[in-house]
JSON list of C-alpha atoms in Angstrom, two decimals:
[
{"chain": "Z", "resi": 1, "resn": "UNK", "atom": "CA", "xyz": [-21.37, 72.47, -146.40]},
{"chain": "Z", "resi": 2, "resn": "UNK", "atom": "CA", "xyz": [-20.00, 71.77, -142.94]},
{"chain": "Z", "resi": 3, "resn": "UNK", "atom": "CA", "xyz": [-22.39, 70.86, -140.14]},
{"chain": "Z", "resi": 4, "resn": "UNK", "atom": "CA", "xyz": [-22.68, 73.09, -137.08]},
{"chain": "Z", "resi": 5, "resn": "UNK", "atom": "CA", "xyz": [-20.75, 70.41, -135.16]},
{"chain": "Z", "resi": 6, "resn": "UNK", "atom": "CA", "xyz": [-17.86, 70.52, -137.62]},
{"chain": "Z", "resi": 7, "resn": "UNK", "atom": "CA", "xyz": [-17.80, 74.31, -137.20]},
{"chain": "Z", "resi": 8, "resn": "UNK", "atom": "CA", "xyz": [-17.70, 73.85, -133.41]},
{"chain": "Z", "resi": 9, "resn": "UNK", "atom": "CA", "xyz": [-14.87, 71.31, -133.67]},
{"chain": "Z", "resi": 10, "resn": "UNK", "atom": "CA", "xyz": [-12.91, 73.66, -135.93]},
{"chain": "Z", "resi": 11, "resn": "UNK", "atom": "CA", "xyz": [-13.41, 76.58, -133.51]},
{"chain": "Z", "resi": 12, "resn": "UNK", "atom": "CA", "xyz": [-15.56, 78.61, -135.91]},
{"chain": "Z", "resi": 13, "resn": "UNK", "atom": "CA", "xyz": [-18.43, 78.50, -133.40]},
{"chain": "Z", "resi": 14, "resn": "UNK", "atom": "CA", "xyz": [-17.79, 78.65, -129.65]},
{"chain": "Z", "resi": 15, "resn": "UNK", "atom": "CA", "xyz": [-18.68, 75.76, -127.37]},
{"chain": "Z", "resi": 16, "resn": "UNK", "atom": "CA", "xyz": [-18.40, 74.69, -123.77]},
{"chain": "Z", "resi": 17, "resn": "UNK", "atom": "CA", "xyz": [-15.80, 72.02, -124.44]},
{"chain": "Z", "resi": 18, "resn": "UNK", "atom": "CA", "xyz": [-15.52, 69.15, -122.01]},
{"chain": "Z", "resi": 19, "resn": "UNK", "atom": "CA", "xyz": [-12.80, 67.18, -123.79]},
{"chain": "Z", "resi": 20, "resn": "UNK", "atom": "CA", "xyz": [-11.41, 66.09, -127.11]},
{"chain": "Z", "resi": 21, "resn": "UNK", "atom": "CA", "xyz": [-9.02, 63.57, -128.56]},
{"chain": "Z", "resi": 22, "resn": "UNK", "atom": "CA", "xyz": [-7.79, 62.71, -132.04]},
{"chain": "Z", "resi": 23, "resn": "UNK", "atom": "CA", "xyz": [-11.17, 61.25, -133.04]},
{"chain": "Z", "resi": 24, "resn": "UNK", "atom": "CA", "xyz": [-13.89, 62.93, -130.96]},
{"chain": "Z", "resi": 25, "resn": "UNK", "atom": "CA", "xyz": [-15.04, 66.18, -129.40]},
{"chain": "Z", "resi": 26, "resn": "UNK", "atom": "CA", "xyz": [-17.32, 66.48, -126.33]},
{"chain": "Z", "resi": 27, "resn": "UNK", "atom": "CA", "xyz": [-19.16, 69.66, -125.35]},
{"chain": "Z", "resi": 28, "resn": "UNK", "atom": "CA", "xyz": [-22.19, 70.77, -123.37]},
{"chain": "Z", "resi": 29, "resn": "UNK", "atom": "CA", "xyz": [-25.53, 70.83, -125.15]},
{"chain": "Z", "resi": 30, "resn": "UNK", "atom": "CA", "xyz": [-26.65, 74.48, -125.08]},
{"chain": "Z", "resi": 31, "resn": "UNK", "atom": "CA", "xyz": [-30.27, 73.31, -124.89]},
{"chain": "Z", "resi": 32, "resn": "UNK", "atom": "CA", "xyz": [-29.83, 70.73, -122.12]},
{"chain": "Z", "resi": 33, "resn": "UNK", "atom": "CA", "xyz": [-32.48, 68.38, -120.81]},
{"chain": "Z", "resi": 34, "resn": "UNK", "atom": "CA", "xyz": [-30.60, 68.21, -117.49]},
{"chain": "Z", "resi": 35, "resn": "UNK", "atom": "CA", "xyz": [-27.54, 69.79, -115.94]},
{"chain": "Z", "resi": 36, "resn": "UNK", "atom": "CA", "xyz": [-24.47, 68.14, -117.44]},
{"chain": "Z", "resi": 37, "resn": "UNK", "atom": "CA", "xyz": [-26.06, 67.10, -120.77]},
{"chain": "Z", "resi": 38, "resn": "UNK", "atom": "CA", "xyz": [-23.09, 66.50, -123.08]},
{"chain": "Z", "resi": 39, "resn": "UNK", "atom": "CA", "xyz": [-22.85, 65.87, -126.83]},
{"chain": "Z", "resi": 40, "resn": "UNK", "atom": "CA", "xyz": [-20.04, 63.65, -128.10]},
{"chain": "Z", "resi": 41, "resn": "UNK", "atom": "CA", "xyz": [-19.32, 63.86, -131.82]},
{"chain": "Z", "resi": 42, "resn": "UNK", "atom": "CA", "xyz": [-16.78, 62.21, -134.06]},
{"chain": "Z", "resi": 43, "resn": "UNK", "atom": "CA", "xyz": [-14.45, 64.71, -135.69]},
{"chain": "Z", "resi": 44, "resn": "UNK", "atom": "CA", "xyz": [-15.13, 63.01, -139.00]},
{"chain": "Z", "resi": 45, "resn": "UNK", "atom": "CA", "xyz": [-18.44, 64.36, -140.29]},
{"chain": "Z", "resi": 46, "resn": "UNK", "atom": "CA", "xyz": [-20.70, 61.39, -140.98]},
{"chain": "Z", "resi": 47, "resn": "UNK", "atom": "CA", "xyz": [-24.49, 61.75, -140.85]},
{"chain": "Z", "resi": 48, "resn": "UNK", "atom": "CA", "xyz": [-25.57, 58.28, -139.72]},
{"chain": "Z", "resi": 49, "resn": "UNK", "atom": "CA", "xyz": [-23.83, 56.44, -136.91]},
{"chain": "Z", "resi": 50, "resn": "UNK", "atom": "CA", "xyz": [-24.14, 53.17, -138.82]},
{"chain": "Z", "resi": 51, "resn": "UNK", "atom": "CA", "xyz": [-22.10, 54.70, -141.65]},
{"chain": "Z", "resi": 52, "resn": "UNK", "atom": "CA", "xyz": [-19.08, 55.34, -139.42]},
{"chain": "Z", "resi": 53, "resn": "UNK", "atom": "CA", "xyz": [-16.08, 53.19, -140.17]},
{"chain": "Z", "resi": 54, "resn": "UNK", "atom": "CA", "xyz": [-15.60, 50.48, -137.54]},
{"chain": "Z", "resi": 55, "resn": "UNK", "atom": "CA", "xyz": [-12.61, 52.18, -135.90]},
{"chain": "Z", "resi": 56, "resn": "UNK", "atom": "CA", "xyz": [-14.38, 55.56, -135.74]},
{"chain": "Z", "resi": 57, "resn": "UNK", "atom": "CA", "xyz": [-17.43, 53.89, -134.17]},
{"chain": "Z", "resi": 58, "resn": "UNK", "atom": "CA", "xyz": [-15.24, 52.19, -131.52]},
{"chain": "Z", "resi": 59, "resn": "UNK", "atom": "CA", "xyz": [-13.48, 55.48, -130.78]},
{"chain": "Z", "resi": 60, "resn": "UNK", "atom": "CA", "xyz": [-16.80, 57.30, -130.41]},
{"chain": "Z", "resi": 61, "resn": "UNK", "atom": "CA", "xyz": [-18.15, 54.68, -127.99]},
{"chain": "Z", "resi": 62, "resn": "UNK", "atom": "CA", "xyz": [-14.90, 54.49, -126.01]},
{"chain": "Z", "resi": 63, "resn": "UNK", "atom": "CA", "xyz": [-14.67, 58.28, -125.69]},
{"chain": "Z", "resi": 64, "resn": "UNK", "atom": "CA", "xyz": [-18.38, 58.49, -124.76]},
{"chain": "Z", "resi": 65, "resn": "UNK", "atom": "CA", "xyz": [-17.73, 55.92, -122.01]},
{"chain": "Z", "resi": 66, "resn": "UNK", "atom": "CA", "xyz": [-14.97, 58.11, -120.51]},
{"chain": "Z", "resi": 67, "resn": "UNK", "atom": "CA", "xyz": [-17.14, 61.22, -120.68]},
{"chain": "Z", "resi": 68, "resn": "UNK", "atom": "CA", "xyz": [-20.13, 59.42, -119.12]},
{"chain": "Z", "resi": 69, "resn": "UNK", "atom": "CA", "xyz": [-17.98, 58.29, -116.19]},
{"chain": "Z", "resi": 70, "resn": "UNK", "atom": "CA", "xyz": [-16.76, 61.88, -115.68]},
{"chain": "Z", "resi": 71, "resn": "UNK", "atom": "CA", "xyz": [-20.36, 63.17, -115.81]},
{"chain": "Z", "resi": 72, "resn": "UNK", "atom": "CA", "xyz": [-21.36, 60.57, -113.21]},
{"chain": "Z", "resi": 73, "resn": "UNK", "atom": "CA", "xyz": [-18.58, 61.80, -110.89]},
{"chain": "Z", "resi": 74, "resn": "UNK", "atom": "CA", "xyz": [-19.54, 65.45, -111.44]},
{"chain": "Z", "resi": 75, "resn": "UNK", "atom": "CA", "xyz": [-23.32, 65.63, -111.50]},
{"chain": "Z", "resi": 76, "resn": "UNK", "atom": "CA", "xyz": [-25.54, 64.01, -108.84]},
{"chain": "Z", "resi": 77, "resn": "UNK", "atom": "CA", "xyz": [-27.73, 61.51, -110.73]},
{"chain": "Z", "resi": 78, "resn": "UNK", "atom": "CA", "xyz": [-28.99, 57.93, -110.69]},
{"chain": "Z", "resi": 79, "resn": "UNK", "atom": "CA", "xyz": [-27.23, 57.20, -113.98]},
{"chain": "Z", "resi": 80, "resn": "UNK", "atom": "CA", "xyz": [-26.02, 58.72, -117.22]},
{"chain": "Z", "resi": 81, "resn": "UNK", "atom": "CA", "xyz": [-28.30, 57.86, -120.12]},
{"chain": "Z", "resi": 82, "resn": "UNK", "atom": "CA", "xyz": [-27.11, 57.64, -123.71]},
{"chain": "Z", "resi": 83, "resn": "UNK", "atom": "CA", "xyz": [-29.17, 58.27, -126.79]},
{"chain": "Z", "resi": 84, "resn": "UNK", "atom": "CA", "xyz": [-28.40, 58.70, -130.46]},
{"chain": "Z", "resi": 85, "resn": "UNK", "atom": "CA", "xyz": [-31.16, 60.33, -132.47]},
{"chain": "Z", "resi": 86, "resn": "UNK", "atom": "CA", "xyz": [-29.56, 62.46, -135.17]},
{"chain": "Z", "resi": 87, "resn": "UNK", "atom": "CA", "xyz": [-32.56, 64.20, -136.67]},
{"chain": "Z", "resi": 88, "resn": "UNK", "atom": "CA", "xyz": [-31.62, 67.81, -135.94]},
{"chain": "Z", "resi": 89, "resn": "UNK", "atom": "CA", "xyz": [-27.99, 67.89, -137.10]},
{"chain": "Z", "resi": 90, "resn": "UNK", "atom": "CA", "xyz": [-26.71, 65.67, -139.94]},
{"chain": "Z", "resi": 91, "resn": "UNK", "atom": "CA", "xyz": [-23.55, 64.73, -138.03]},
{"chain": "Z", "resi": 92, "resn": "UNK", "atom": "CA", "xyz": [-23.45, 61.66, -135.78]},
{"chain": "Z", "resi": 93, "resn": "UNK", "atom": "CA", "xyz": [-23.71, 62.62, -132.13]},
{"chain": "Z", "resi": 94, "resn": "UNK", "atom": "CA", "xyz": [-24.21, 60.89, -128.82]},
{"chain": "Z", "resi": 95, "resn": "UNK", "atom": "CA", "xyz": [-26.27, 62.52, -126.08]},
{"chain": "Z", "resi": 96, "resn": "UNK", "atom": "CA", "xyz": [-25.02, 61.75, -122.57]},
{"chain": "Z", "resi": 97, "resn": "UNK", "atom": "CA", "xyz": [-27.67, 62.88, -120.11]},
{"chain": "Z", "resi": 98, "resn": "UNK", "atom": "CA", "xyz": [-27.56, 62.66, -116.31]},
{"chain": "Z", "resi": 99, "resn": "UNK", "atom": "CA", "xyz": [-30.95, 61.30, -115.22]},
{"chain": "Z", "resi": 100, "resn": "UNK", "atom": "CA", "xyz": [-32.83, 60.43, -112.07]},
{"chain": "Z", "resi": 101, "resn": "UNK", "atom": "CA", "xyz": [-35.95, 59.05, -113.80]},
{"chain": "Z", "resi": 102, "resn": "UNK", "atom": "CA", "xyz": [-37.02, 58.11, -117.30]},
{"chain": "Z", "resi": 103, "resn": "UNK", "atom": "CA", "xyz": [-38.84, 61.43, -117.81]},
{"chain": "Z", "resi": 104, "resn": "UNK", "atom": "CA", "xyz": [-35.50, 63.28, -117.62]},
{"chain": "Z", "resi": 105, "resn": "UNK", "atom": "CA", "xyz": [-34.63, 61.97, -121.08]},
{"chain": "Z", "resi": 106, "resn": "UNK", "atom": "CA", "xyz": [-37.85, 63.16, -122.75]},
{"chain": "Z", "resi": 107, "resn": "UNK", "atom": "CA", "xyz": [-36.81, 65.55, -125.52]},
{"chain": "Z", "resi": 108, "resn": "UNK", "atom": "CA", "xyz": [-40.28, 67.14, -125.42]},
{"chain": "Z", "resi": 109, "resn": "UNK", "atom": "CA", "xyz": [-39.43, 68.56, -121.96]},
{"chain": "Z", "resi": 110, "resn": "UNK", "atom": "CA", "xyz": [-38.65, 72.23, -121.63]},
{"chain": "Z", "resi": 111, "resn": "UNK", "atom": "CA", "xyz": [-34.91, 72.80, -121.98]},
{"chain": "Z", "resi": 112, "resn": "UNK", "atom": "CA", "xyz": [-32.93, 74.20, -119.07]},
{"chain": "Z", "resi": 113, "resn": "UNK", "atom": "CA", "xyz": [-31.22, 77.57, -119.22]},
{"chain": "Z", "resi": 114, "resn": "UNK", "atom": "CA", "xyz": [-27.86, 78.39, -117.73]},
{"chain": "Z", "resi": 115, "resn": "UNK", "atom": "CA", "xyz": [-25.73, 81.50, -117.74]},
{"chain": "Z", "resi": 116, "resn": "UNK", "atom": "CA", "xyz": [-22.41, 81.58, -119.58]},
{"chain": "Z", "resi": 117, "resn": "UNK", "atom": "CA", "xyz": [-20.62, 81.23, -116.24]},
{"chain": "Z", "resi": 118, "resn": "UNK", "atom": "CA", "xyz": [-22.79, 78.28, -115.18]},
{"chain": "Z", "resi": 119, "resn": "UNK", "atom": "CA", "xyz": [-22.07, 76.49, -118.48]},
{"chain": "Z", "resi": 120, "resn": "UNK", "atom": "CA", "xyz": [-18.34, 77.12, -118.03]},
{"chain": "Z", "resi": 121, "resn": "UNK", "atom": "CA", "xyz": [-18.44, 75.77, -114.46]},
{"chain": "Z", "resi": 122, "resn": "UNK", "atom": "CA", "xyz": [-20.34, 72.62, -115.48]},
{"chain": "Z", "resi": 123, "resn": "UNK", "atom": "CA", "xyz": [-17.94, 71.93, -118.38]},
{"chain": "Z", "resi": 124, "resn": "UNK", "atom": "CA", "xyz": [-14.96, 72.45, -116.07]},
{"chain": "Z", "resi": 125, "resn": "UNK", "atom": "CA", "xyz": [-16.40, 70.13, -113.39]},
{"chain": "Z", "resi": 126, "resn": "UNK", "atom": "CA", "xyz": [-16.84, 67.32, -115.90]},
{"chain": "Z", "resi": 127, "resn": "UNK", "atom": "CA", "xyz": [-13.49, 67.95, -117.55]},
{"chain": "Z", "resi": 128, "resn": "UNK", "atom": "CA", "xyz": [-11.73, 67.85, -114.18]},
{"chain": "Z", "resi": 129, "resn": "UNK", "atom": "CA", "xyz": [-13.15, 64.37, -113.51]},
{"chain": "Z", "resi": 130, "resn": "UNK", "atom": "CA", "xyz": [-11.70, 62.78, -116.65]}
]
């Protein structure tokens, strides 16, 4: 059975896409910790990041780097944090989260809520800075 991320990549489930290439897909987390919280996933469905083939791992990290730089240009923040947890969805994914202090990356925090239009605007801002 395909993961929710595979369904997003294939267009079966809508997303606020930031960017994609041959190997990866980046989109806004719909339960963001901060404004501009992006998920980057490899198009190849692999549960554990350490099980990715070497080239797929390099592509994921390289693409995440480009997205993080675009987030940094788009969202006022001290830095863009990266975390890979992978407990909720069995498909490798990188969280890129604009932060101003270490508490901003606490997944126990209440998630932010944005309107459809706000999500679209945020995704467009980041995409335009690639």
